[in-house]
XYZ file of C-alpha atoms in Angstrom:
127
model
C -11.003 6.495 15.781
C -9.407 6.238 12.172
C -8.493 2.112 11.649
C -6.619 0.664 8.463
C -6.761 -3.287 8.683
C -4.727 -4.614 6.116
C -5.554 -8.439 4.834
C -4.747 -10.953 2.363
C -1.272 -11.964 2.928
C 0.095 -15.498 3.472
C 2.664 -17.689 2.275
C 3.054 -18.431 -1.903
C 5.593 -19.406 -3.883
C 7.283 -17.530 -6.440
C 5.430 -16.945 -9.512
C 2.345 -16.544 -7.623
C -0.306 -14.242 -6.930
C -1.687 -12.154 -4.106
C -4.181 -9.399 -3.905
C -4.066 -7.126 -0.279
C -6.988 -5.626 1.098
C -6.674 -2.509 3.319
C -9.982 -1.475 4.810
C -10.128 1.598 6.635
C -12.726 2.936 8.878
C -13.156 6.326 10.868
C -13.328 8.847 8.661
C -13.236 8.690 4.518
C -10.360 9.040 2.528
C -11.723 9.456 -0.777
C -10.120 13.149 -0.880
C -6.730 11.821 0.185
C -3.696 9.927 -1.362
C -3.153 6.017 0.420
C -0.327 3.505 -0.349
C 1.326 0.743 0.398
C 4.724 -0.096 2.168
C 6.621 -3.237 3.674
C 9.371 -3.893 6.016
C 11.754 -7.164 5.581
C 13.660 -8.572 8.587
C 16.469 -6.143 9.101
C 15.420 -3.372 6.551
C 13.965 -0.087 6.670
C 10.326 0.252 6.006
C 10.095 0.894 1.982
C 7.864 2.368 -0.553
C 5.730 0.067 -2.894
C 2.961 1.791 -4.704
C 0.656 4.929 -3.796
C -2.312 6.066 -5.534
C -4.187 9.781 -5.554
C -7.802 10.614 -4.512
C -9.743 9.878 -7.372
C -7.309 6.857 -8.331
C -6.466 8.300 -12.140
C -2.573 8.037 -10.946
C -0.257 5.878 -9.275
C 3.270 5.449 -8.646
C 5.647 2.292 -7.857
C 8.702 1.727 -6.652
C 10.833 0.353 -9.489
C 11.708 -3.013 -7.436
C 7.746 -4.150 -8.334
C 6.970 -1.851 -11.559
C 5.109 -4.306 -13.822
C 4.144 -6.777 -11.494
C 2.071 -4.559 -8.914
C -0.754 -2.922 -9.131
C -2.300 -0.250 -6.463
C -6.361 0.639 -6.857
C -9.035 1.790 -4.726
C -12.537 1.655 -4.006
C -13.723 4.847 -2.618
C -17.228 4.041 -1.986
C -15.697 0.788 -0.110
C -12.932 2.999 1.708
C -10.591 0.077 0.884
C -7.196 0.146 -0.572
C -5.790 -3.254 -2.803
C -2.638 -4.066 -4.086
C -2.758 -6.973 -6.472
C 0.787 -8.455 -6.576
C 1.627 -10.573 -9.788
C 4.843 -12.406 -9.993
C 5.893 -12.616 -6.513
C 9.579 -13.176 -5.829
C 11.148 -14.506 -2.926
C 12.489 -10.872 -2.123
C 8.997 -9.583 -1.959
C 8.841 -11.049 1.592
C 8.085 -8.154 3.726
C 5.369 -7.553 6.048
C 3.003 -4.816 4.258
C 1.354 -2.055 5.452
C -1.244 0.119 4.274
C -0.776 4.316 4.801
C -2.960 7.211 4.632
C -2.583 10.933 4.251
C -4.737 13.111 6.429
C -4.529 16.383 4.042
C -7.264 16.731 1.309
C -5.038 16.417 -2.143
C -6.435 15.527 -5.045
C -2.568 15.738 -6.658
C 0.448 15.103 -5.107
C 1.052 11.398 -4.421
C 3.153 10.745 -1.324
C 5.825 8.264 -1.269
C 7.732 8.979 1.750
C 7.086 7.252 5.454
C 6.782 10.226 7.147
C 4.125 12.296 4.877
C 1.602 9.304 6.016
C -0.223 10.213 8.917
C -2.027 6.212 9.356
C -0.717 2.906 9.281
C -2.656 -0.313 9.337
C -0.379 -2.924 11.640
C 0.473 -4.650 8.733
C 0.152 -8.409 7.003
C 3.153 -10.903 6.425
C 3.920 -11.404 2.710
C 6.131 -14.789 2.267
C 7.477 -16.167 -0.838
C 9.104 -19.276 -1.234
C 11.665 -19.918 -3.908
């Protein structure tokens, strides 16, 4: 049974730091792309940052471009976004994804080309 558990969030103010943890267990996605998404009250679900196999490329959405920053640890199987700068409108509950194909390319950055979701982890940041 494939599990992403997502960790690290809490309550900061703005200007602060946070780094997410997403550990997954199940199978390996080393040969697969993984990112990161959040939801605010009333909003869509949203792309943040997503990251290839081997971790040589990344993208972001342009909302956290410069303050974000999406890795990996293969060996680990866990996925990290450290999160510089926070600002109150980064308040979101996050949630780790995975693709199921083997792609060493193409980075995903749409919902539905995710096939696993971790259940998330509230991000809040005060003014």
């Amino acid at each position: 049974q494939v599990q992403l558990v997502e960790s690290g969030g809490g309550l900061v103010q703005a200007g602060d730091s946070l780094r997410l943890s997403c550990a997954a267990s199940g199978r390996t996605f080393s040969n697969s792309a993984m990112g990161w998404f959040r939801q605010a009250p009333g909003k869509e679900r949203e792309f943040v940052a997503a990251i290839n196999a081997r971790g040589a490329s990344t993208l972001y959405a342009d909302s956290v471009k410069g303050r974000f920053a999406i890795s990996r640890d293969n060996a680990k199987n866990t996925l990290y976004l450290q999160m510089n700068s926070l600002k109150p409108e980064d308040t979101a509950v996050y949630y780790c994804a995975a693709d199921h194909t083997i792609n060493f390319y193409y980075i995903p950055t749409r919902n539905h080309e995710y096939d696993y979701w971790g259940q998330g982890t509230q991000v809040t940041v005060s003014p």
